[in-house]
GROMACS .gro file of C-alpha atoms in nm:
model
  343
    1ILE     CA    1   3.820  16.430  14.089
    2ASN     CA    2   3.978  16.626  14.400
    3ALA     CA    3   3.784  16.389  14.662
    4GLU     CA    4   3.946  16.090  14.584
    5TYR     CA    5   4.290  16.186  14.720
    6GLY     CA    6   4.401  16.264  15.011
    7GLY     CA    7   4.578  16.635  15.168
    8TYR     CA    8   4.807  16.693  14.843
    9SER     CA    9   4.562  16.688  14.630
   10ALA     CA   10   4.372  16.939  14.816
   11ALA     CA   11   4.117  17.136  14.533
   12ALA     CA   12   4.301  17.442  14.506
   13ILE     CA   13   4.628  17.205  14.339
   14PRO     CA   14   4.512  17.166  13.951
   15ARG     CA   15   4.391  16.824  13.791
   16ALA     CA   16   4.358  16.855  13.470
   17ALA     CA   17   4.296  16.459  13.218
   18VAL     CA   18   4.390  16.510  12.882
   19LYS     CA   19   4.455  16.317  12.588
   20VAL     CA   20   4.833  16.254  12.383
   21ASP     CA   21   4.903  16.154  12.079
   22THR     CA   22   5.154  15.895  12.064
   23ASN     CA   23   5.329  15.602  11.871
   24CYS     CA   24   5.012  15.395  12.031
   25GLY     CA   25   4.717  15.652  11.999
   26PRO     CA   26   4.609  15.890  12.227
   27VAL     CA   27   4.719  15.801  12.587
   28THR     CA   28   4.536  15.978  12.862
   29VAL     CA   29   4.736  16.179  13.074
   30THR     CA   30   4.607  16.346  13.429
   31ILE     CA   31   4.820  16.627  13.475
   32VAL     CA   32   4.835  16.737  13.886
   33GLY     CA   33   5.053  17.067  13.970
   34GLU     CA   34   5.122  17.384  13.910
   35ARG     CA   35   5.242  17.418  13.518
   36ALA     CA   36   5.342  17.736  13.516
   37ASN     CA   37   5.566  17.755  13.858
   38ASN     CA   38   5.948  17.682  13.690
   39LYS     CA   39   6.072  17.575  13.976
   40LEU     CA   40   5.859  17.183  14.011
   41PHE     CA   41   6.030  16.901  13.842
   42PRO     CA   42   5.828  16.715  13.602
   43LEU     CA   43   5.732  16.318  13.759
   44ILE     CA   44   5.614  16.072  13.488
   45THR     CA   45   5.420  15.783  13.665
   46LEU     CA   46   5.365  15.459  13.465
   47HIS     CA   47   5.116  15.136  13.659
   48ASP     CA   48   5.111  14.823  13.674
   49PHE     CA   49   4.889  14.587  13.488
   50GLY     CA   50   4.553  14.587  13.631
   51PHE     CA   51   4.575  14.949  13.775
   52ASP     CA   52   4.480  15.271  13.638
   53HIS     CA   53   4.651  15.632  13.789
   54VAL     CA   54   4.409  15.650  14.043
   55THR     CA   55   4.437  15.316  14.216
   56GLN     CA   56   4.766  15.281  14.187
   57PHE     CA   57   4.879  15.587  14.317
   58SER     CA   58   4.639  15.727  14.501
   59SER     CA   59   4.680  15.548  14.822
   60LEU     CA   60   5.019  15.665  14.862
   61GLU     CA   61   4.899  16.064  14.790
   62ARG     CA   62   4.636  15.963  15.038
   63SER     CA   63   4.935  15.848  15.314
   64GLY     CA   64   5.072  16.138  15.470
   65ASN     CA   65   5.286  16.476  15.576
   66GLU     CA   66   5.620  16.285  15.328
   67ALA     CA   67   5.434  16.244  15.070
   68ASP     CA   68   5.251  16.547  15.042
   69LYS     CA   69   5.627  16.739  15.043
   70PHE     CA   70   5.708  16.435  14.834
   71PHE     CA   71   5.473  16.582  14.585
   72SER     CA   72   5.507  16.975  14.595
   73GLN     CA   73   5.800  16.916  14.484
   74PHE     CA   74   5.652  16.801  14.128
   75VAL     CA   75   5.401  16.856  13.852
   76THR     CA   76   5.307  16.501  13.792
   77TYR     CA   77   5.177  16.359  13.490
   78HIS     CA   78   5.023  16.016  13.604
   79ILE     CA   79   5.043  15.856  13.238
   80ASP     CA   80   4.721  15.577  13.148
   81ILE     CA   81   4.874  15.337  12.971
   82PRO     CA   82   4.664  15.244  12.663
   83GLY     CA   83   4.285  15.103  12.763
   84SER     CA   84   4.374  15.145  13.130
   85GLU     CA   85   4.196  15.430  13.182
   86GLU     CA   86   3.823  15.457  13.312
   87ASP     CA   87   3.575  15.339  13.096
   88ALA     CA   88   3.798  15.307  12.790
   89GLY     CA   89   3.682  15.044  12.443
   90ASP     CA   90   3.862  14.811  12.303
   91ILE     CA   91   4.173  14.783  12.219
   92SER     CA   92   4.206  14.703  11.853
   93GLY     CA   93   4.530  14.583  11.688
   94GLN     CA   94   4.854  14.460  11.829
   95PHE     CA   95   4.919  14.546  12.199
   96PRO     CA   96   5.243  14.749  12.218
   97SER     CA   97   5.544  14.560  12.359
   98LEU     CA   98   5.699  14.720  12.699
   99ASP     CA   99   5.943  14.890  12.469
  100GLU     CA  100   5.731  15.107  12.267
  101LEU     CA  101   5.547  15.137  12.572
  102ALA     CA  102   5.830  15.291  12.681
  103ASN     CA  103   5.834  15.551  12.373
  104ILE     CA  104   5.529  15.757  12.500
  105ILE     CA  105   5.701  15.915  12.753
  106GLY     CA  106   5.925  16.075  12.469
  107HIS     CA  107   5.593  16.172  12.277
  108VAL     CA  108   5.425  16.307  12.612
  109ARG     CA  109   5.734  16.501  12.649
  110THR     CA  110   5.698  16.655  12.311
  111GLY     CA  111   5.304  16.686  12.320
  112LEU     CA  112   5.288  16.878  12.660
  113ASN     CA  113   5.599  17.070  12.555
  114ILE     CA  114   5.777  16.946  12.917
  115SER     CA  115   6.133  17.029  12.844
  116ASP     CA  116   6.333  16.977  13.200
  117PRO     CA  117   6.477  16.648  13.348
  118MET     CA  118   6.233  16.441  13.519
  119VAL     CA  119   6.163  16.161  13.744
  120ILE     CA  120   5.997  15.873  13.653
  121LEU     CA  121   5.828  15.677  13.913
  122GLY     CA  122   5.664  15.301  13.789
  123VAL     CA  123   5.541  15.054  13.964
  124GLY     CA  124   5.571  14.656  13.836
  125ALA     CA  125   5.516  14.645  13.454
  126GLY     CA  126   5.552  14.995  13.515
  127GLY     CA  127   5.822  15.001  13.647
  128ASN     CA  128   6.010  14.784  13.352
  129ILE     CA  129   5.860  15.029  13.136
  130ALA     CA  130   5.985  15.339  13.306
  131LEU     CA  131   6.355  15.134  13.297
  132ARG     CA  132   6.379  15.031  12.947
  133TYR     CA  133   6.271  15.426  12.869
  134MET     CA  134   6.511  15.564  13.160
  135LEU     CA  135   6.843  15.323  12.996
  136LYS     CA  136   6.795  15.511  12.620
  137ASN     CA  137   6.713  15.822  12.748
  138THR     CA  138   6.965  15.982  13.019
  139LYS     CA  139   6.995  16.338  12.954
  140VAL     CA  140   6.626  16.372  13.019
  141VAL     CA  141   6.590  16.129  13.310
  142LEU     CA  142   6.696  16.288  13.681
  143GLY     CA  143   6.658  15.944  13.833
  144VAL     CA  144   6.424  15.669  13.867
  145ILE     CA  145   6.229  15.494  14.124
  146LEU     CA  146   6.108  15.149  14.067
  147VAL     CA  147   5.914  14.998  14.282
  148GLU     CA  148   5.786  14.601  14.248
  149ALA     CA  149   5.987  14.591  13.917
  150THR     CA  150   6.192  14.326  13.742
  151ASN     CA  151   6.373  14.267  13.407
  152ASP     CA  152   6.345  13.863  13.396
  153SER     CA  153   6.106  13.676  13.149
  154GLU     CA  154   5.903  13.478  13.359
  155THR     CA  155   6.073  13.200  13.546
  156TRP     CA  156   5.983  12.806  13.444
  157THR     CA  157   5.815  12.813  13.815
  158LYS     CA  158   5.627  13.120  13.756
  159TRP     CA  159   5.520  12.968  13.407
  160THR     CA  160   5.441  12.627  13.521
  161GLN     CA  161   5.180  12.785  13.791
  162ASP     CA  162   5.041  13.015  13.498
  163LYS     CA  163   4.954  12.730  13.273
  164LEU     CA  164   4.826  12.474  13.525
  165THR     CA  165   4.652  12.841  13.665
  166ASP     CA  166   4.520  12.837  13.268
  167LEU     CA  167   4.455  12.526  13.122
  168LEU     CA  168   4.262  12.478  12.836
  169MET     CA  169   4.267  12.861  12.783
  170LYS     CA  170   4.308  12.947  12.433
  171PRO     CA  171   4.683  13.104  12.329
  172GLY     CA  172   4.651  13.481  12.331
  173ASP     CA  173   4.318  13.552  12.575
  174VAL     CA  174   4.619  13.420  12.859
  175ILE     CA  175   4.323  13.613  13.186
  176THR     CA  176   3.979  13.502  13.032
  177ALA     CA  177   3.916  13.221  12.789
  178ARG     CA  178   3.768  13.013  13.100
  179ALA     CA  179   3.626  13.312  13.331
  180LYS     CA  180   3.280  13.357  13.145
  181THR     CA  181   3.157  13.697  13.394
  182PRO     CA  182   3.284  14.009  13.500
  183PHE     CA  183   3.378  13.903  13.904
  184GLU     CA  184   3.560  13.560  13.769
  185GLN     CA  185   3.803  13.718  13.483
  186ALA     CA  186   3.859  14.059  13.763
  187ALA     CA  187   3.907  13.796  13.960
  188ASN     CA  188   4.148  13.631  13.773
  189ILE     CA  189   4.357  13.924  13.699
  190MET     CA  190   4.397  13.938  14.046
  191ASP     CA  191   4.548  13.611  14.064
  192LYS     CA  192   4.832  13.716  13.874
  193HIS     CA  193   4.942  13.961  14.140
  194PHE     CA  194   4.811  13.804  14.482
  195GLY     CA  195   4.805  13.448  14.371
  196ARG     CA  196   4.548  13.219  14.470
  197SER     CA  197   4.595  13.176  14.824
  198VAL     CA  198   4.462  13.381  15.129
  199SER     CA  199   4.605  13.714  15.159
  200PRO     CA  200   4.821  13.813  15.463
  201THR     CA  201   4.742  14.116  15.569
  202HIS     CA  202   4.380  14.241  15.612
  203ILE     CA  203   4.499  14.573  15.355
  204LEU     CA  204   4.606  14.328  15.061
  205SER     CA  205   4.262  14.144  15.108
  206ASP     CA  206   4.027  14.462  15.108
  207SER     CA  207   4.227  14.635  14.827
  208ARG     CA  208   4.200  14.303  14.610
  209GLN     CA  209   3.878  14.333  14.737
  210TYR     CA  210   3.868  14.671  14.581
  211LEU     CA  211   3.990  14.588  14.273
  212THR     CA  212   3.883  14.348  14.198
  213GLN     CA  213   3.554  14.532  14.202
  214ARG     CA  214   3.679  14.837  13.991
  215LEU     CA  215   3.819  14.590  13.737
  216MET     CA  216   3.435  14.494  13.691
  217THR     CA  217   3.261  14.845  13.648
  218THR     CA  218   3.514  15.070  13.554
  219GLN     CA  219   3.820  14.936  13.359
  220ASN     CA  220   3.800  14.726  13.016
  221ILE     CA  221   3.928  14.402  13.116
  222ASN     CA  222   4.006  14.298  12.788
  223ASN     CA  223   4.255  14.566  12.753
  224VAL     CA  224   4.387  14.504  13.099
  225ASN     CA  225   4.445  14.154  12.959
  226LEU     CA  226   4.620  14.261  12.632
  227TYR     CA  227   4.898  14.471  12.913
  228TYR     CA  228   4.961  14.145  13.063
  229GLN     CA  229   5.012  13.960  12.810
  230SER     CA  230   5.239  14.200  12.652
  231PHE     CA  231   5.426  14.221  13.010
  232TYR     CA  232   5.405  13.847  13.041
  233GLN     CA  233   5.584  13.758  12.741
  234ARG     CA  234   5.895  14.061  12.805
  235LYS     CA  235   6.247  13.965  12.677
  236PRO     CA  236   6.489  14.077  12.944
  237ILE     CA  237   6.716  14.458  12.850
  238PRO     CA  238   7.001  14.308  12.775
  239ASP     CA  239   7.313  14.370  12.999
  240SER     CA  240   7.510  14.554  12.752
  241GLU     CA  241   7.215  14.831  12.763
  242PHE     CA  242   7.230  14.818  13.218
  243LYS     CA  243   7.649  14.916  13.131
  244ALA     CA  244   7.610  15.191  12.862
  245ASP     CA  245   7.478  15.412  13.165
  246THR     CA  246   7.615  15.539  13.447
  247VAL     CA  247   7.454  15.872  13.482
  248THR     CA  248   7.147  15.797  13.687
  249PRO     CA  249   7.077  15.772  13.981
  250ALA     CA  250   6.784  15.510  14.066
  251LEU     CA  251   6.595  15.414  14.385
  252VAL     CA  252   6.429  15.064  14.358
  253ILE     CA  253   6.116  14.939  14.664
  254SER     CA  254   6.047  14.622  14.716
  255GLY     CA  255   5.827  14.402  15.000
  256ARG     CA  256   6.086  14.241  15.183
  257GLN     CA  257   5.816  13.948  15.157
  258SER     CA  258   5.685  13.985  14.807
  259TRP     CA  259   5.755  13.692  14.564
  260ARG     CA  260   5.867  13.950  14.366
  261ASN     CA  261   6.167  14.080  14.569
  262ASP     CA  262   6.415  13.850  14.489
  263ALA     CA  263   6.383  13.982  14.139
  264THR     CA  264   6.441  14.331  14.251
  265VAL     CA  265   6.711  14.277  14.377
  266GLU     CA  266   6.900  14.125  14.111
  267LEU     CA  267   6.791  14.439  13.895
  268ARG     CA  268   6.936  14.621  14.202
  269ALA     CA  269   7.267  14.408  14.137
  270LEU     CA  270   7.228  14.520  13.728
  271LEU     CA  271   7.221  14.876  13.784
  272GLN     CA  272   7.474  14.861  14.019
  273GLN     CA  273   7.714  14.699  13.735
  274SER     CA  274   7.774  15.026  13.549
  275GLY     CA  275   7.842  15.238  13.926
  276ARG     CA  276   7.556  15.421  13.882
  277GLU     CA  277   7.390  15.497  14.296
  278VAL     CA  278   7.143  15.300  14.329
  279SER     CA  279   6.959  15.262  14.663
  280LEU     CA  280   6.731  14.989  14.773
  281VAL     CA  281   6.468  15.038  15.061
  282GLU     CA  282   6.252  14.677  15.131
  283PRO     CA  283   6.008  14.765  15.363
  284SER     CA  284   5.912  14.501  15.592
  285PRO     CA  285   5.648  14.313  15.657
  286CYS     CA  286   5.503  14.387  15.291
  287TYR     CA  287   5.384  14.158  15.041
  288LEU     CA  288   5.319  14.305  14.710
  289LEU     CA  289   5.207  14.602  14.739
  290PRO     CA  290   5.439  14.851  14.906
  291LEU     CA  291   5.253  15.200  14.782
  292GLU     CA  292   4.946  15.058  14.997
  293GLU     CA  293   5.179  14.875  15.313
  294ALA     CA  294   5.438  15.082  15.356
  295GLY     CA  295   5.285  15.423  15.213
  296LYS     CA  296   5.471  15.670  15.492
  297LYS     CA  297   5.806  15.447  15.436
  298VAL     CA  298   5.823  15.475  15.109
  299ALA     CA  299   5.739  15.825  15.074
  300ILE     CA  300   6.005  15.873  15.304
  301SER     CA  301   6.239  15.670  15.119
  302MET     CA  302   6.106  15.894  14.785
  303MET     CA  303   6.127  16.208  14.959
  304LEU     CA  304   6.541  16.134  15.042
  305PHE     CA  305   6.598  15.970  14.740
  306ILE     CA  306   6.513  16.332  14.543
  307GLN     CA  307   6.658  16.532  14.817
  308SER     CA  308   6.984  16.298  14.650
  309LEU     CA  309   6.924  16.427  14.356
  310GLY     CA  310   6.938  16.834  14.433
  311ILE     CA  311   6.551  16.837  14.493
  312GLY     CA  312   6.325  16.964  14.760
  313LEU     CA  313   6.630  17.066  14.962
  314ASN     CA  314   6.432  17.260  15.182
  315ALA     CA  315   6.132  16.994  15.307
  316GLY     CA  316   6.319  16.960  15.650
  317LEU     CA  317   6.392  16.591  15.611
  318THR     CA  318   6.769  16.431  15.625
  319ASN     CA  319   7.070  16.608  15.472
  320PRO     CA  320   7.096  16.421  15.124
  321SER     CA  321   7.522  16.396  15.187
  322SER     CA  322   7.398  16.058  15.435
  323LEU     CA  323   7.173  15.921  15.212
  324THR     CA  324   7.246  15.588  15.320
  325ASP     CA  325   7.228  15.651  15.689
  326ALA     CA  326   6.923  15.773  15.676
  327TYR     CA  327   6.798  15.537  15.477
  328GLU     CA  328   6.861  15.289  15.810
  329GLN     CA  329   6.685  15.569  15.987
  330VAL     CA  330   6.342  15.443  15.806
  331ASP     CA  331   6.157  15.337  16.190
  332ASN     CA  332   6.044  14.981  16.023
  333ASP     CA  333   5.829  14.992  16.338
  334ALA     CA  334   5.650  15.270  16.245
  335PRO     CA  335   5.333  15.267  16.227
  336GLU     CA  336   5.094  15.239  15.850
  337MET     CA  337   4.745  15.348  15.766
  338LYS     CA  338   4.521  15.148  15.891
  339GLU     CA  339   4.209  15.179  15.633
  340PRO     CA  340   4.249  15.009  15.303
  341MET     CA  341   4.304  15.140  14.944
  342ILE     CA  342   3.942  15.312  14.916
  343VAL     CA  343   3.938  15.629  14.650
   0.00000   0.00000   0.00000
C-alpha cells in the first residue's frame, strides 16, 4: 500500500485499514500516522462519489513538500463511504442520506477512541457531509476544509441536463439502467463529474481515464450509483443551522473554472453570515479537480489554514496572523505536477 503514495507515506509511517461499526453498518477507515503520538491532531477525510480515499487523496499526498508538512501534523483517518472501498459487495436496503452519512464521523470517533478536536477535509459530496457534521458538532471540530463543496440542491439546468443524459432510465437507477457494459457504466459515472465534453487539460483527461478503469476493476459500480443518488437527492442545509454556529473556521477551495465554482462561492457567503472566519482559495487555471490540477497551491493553502488554528506553527510557512496576505502570496504561476493521477 505504501508504494501507492508519495514521500509522505513512506514505509516508516504506519498505515492500517480497520472496520468500524457505525449507524450505517461496518465502515472501512484507513489510519495513517502514529496514534501514540499525542502531539498529532486527528484529520478526518471524506471523498466524493466515484472515488475512494486512494483515488481522492493520493495526488495531494504526493504533490510535494507542502503536502508533506500538512499531513505530518496529523493522524489521518480516511473514511470510505459505505460500499466505496475496494472489492465491496453490493449494499442491501436503503442507502444512507447525507445526514446519516455525516453521523458516521461520530461513530468513528467513538469506535477508535478519538478524543481530541479534529480537522475535517471533505471533497465534493464528502464536503457536503463534512459540513453537515461540523454544523452540529462544533465543539469537536477545530476547522473544516471544503473542496468543490456546495450546499445547493441540483439546479434546474443541471437537472435538465441529467434528464437528457439519462433519458429512458428507470427511477432509482440513474446511472446504470442504459449502461450495459462495465465500461459504459463507469463512463456514465464520470460524465456526472466531468460532463460529456472533452476535458480541457491532460490532467483531467488522464484522471478521468484512470478513474474509469478503477471503477471497472476495483470498485462496486452499483454502490457508487447509490452514493451519487443520495447526493443528487440532497436537500440544502437550512440557513438557521449556519447562523447557529459562529465558531468553527472554514477553508473553501474551488477551481476558478469549475462548474461548481458559483455554488461554492455561495457556500462561503452562507458560512460567513454567522461571523465565522472563512477563507476562499480559487486556483486558476483549475477546472474540477483542485487536488490533482493545483496540488501544490492547495497544500500551501491548507497548511496556512491549519496554522491559523494553531497547528504546525513550526512548519516554516507564513505567520498565521497575516493569513489573508499569505493566501494572496500563493503563486498562481507556480508549476504544478505534470504527470496524471496514477497510484
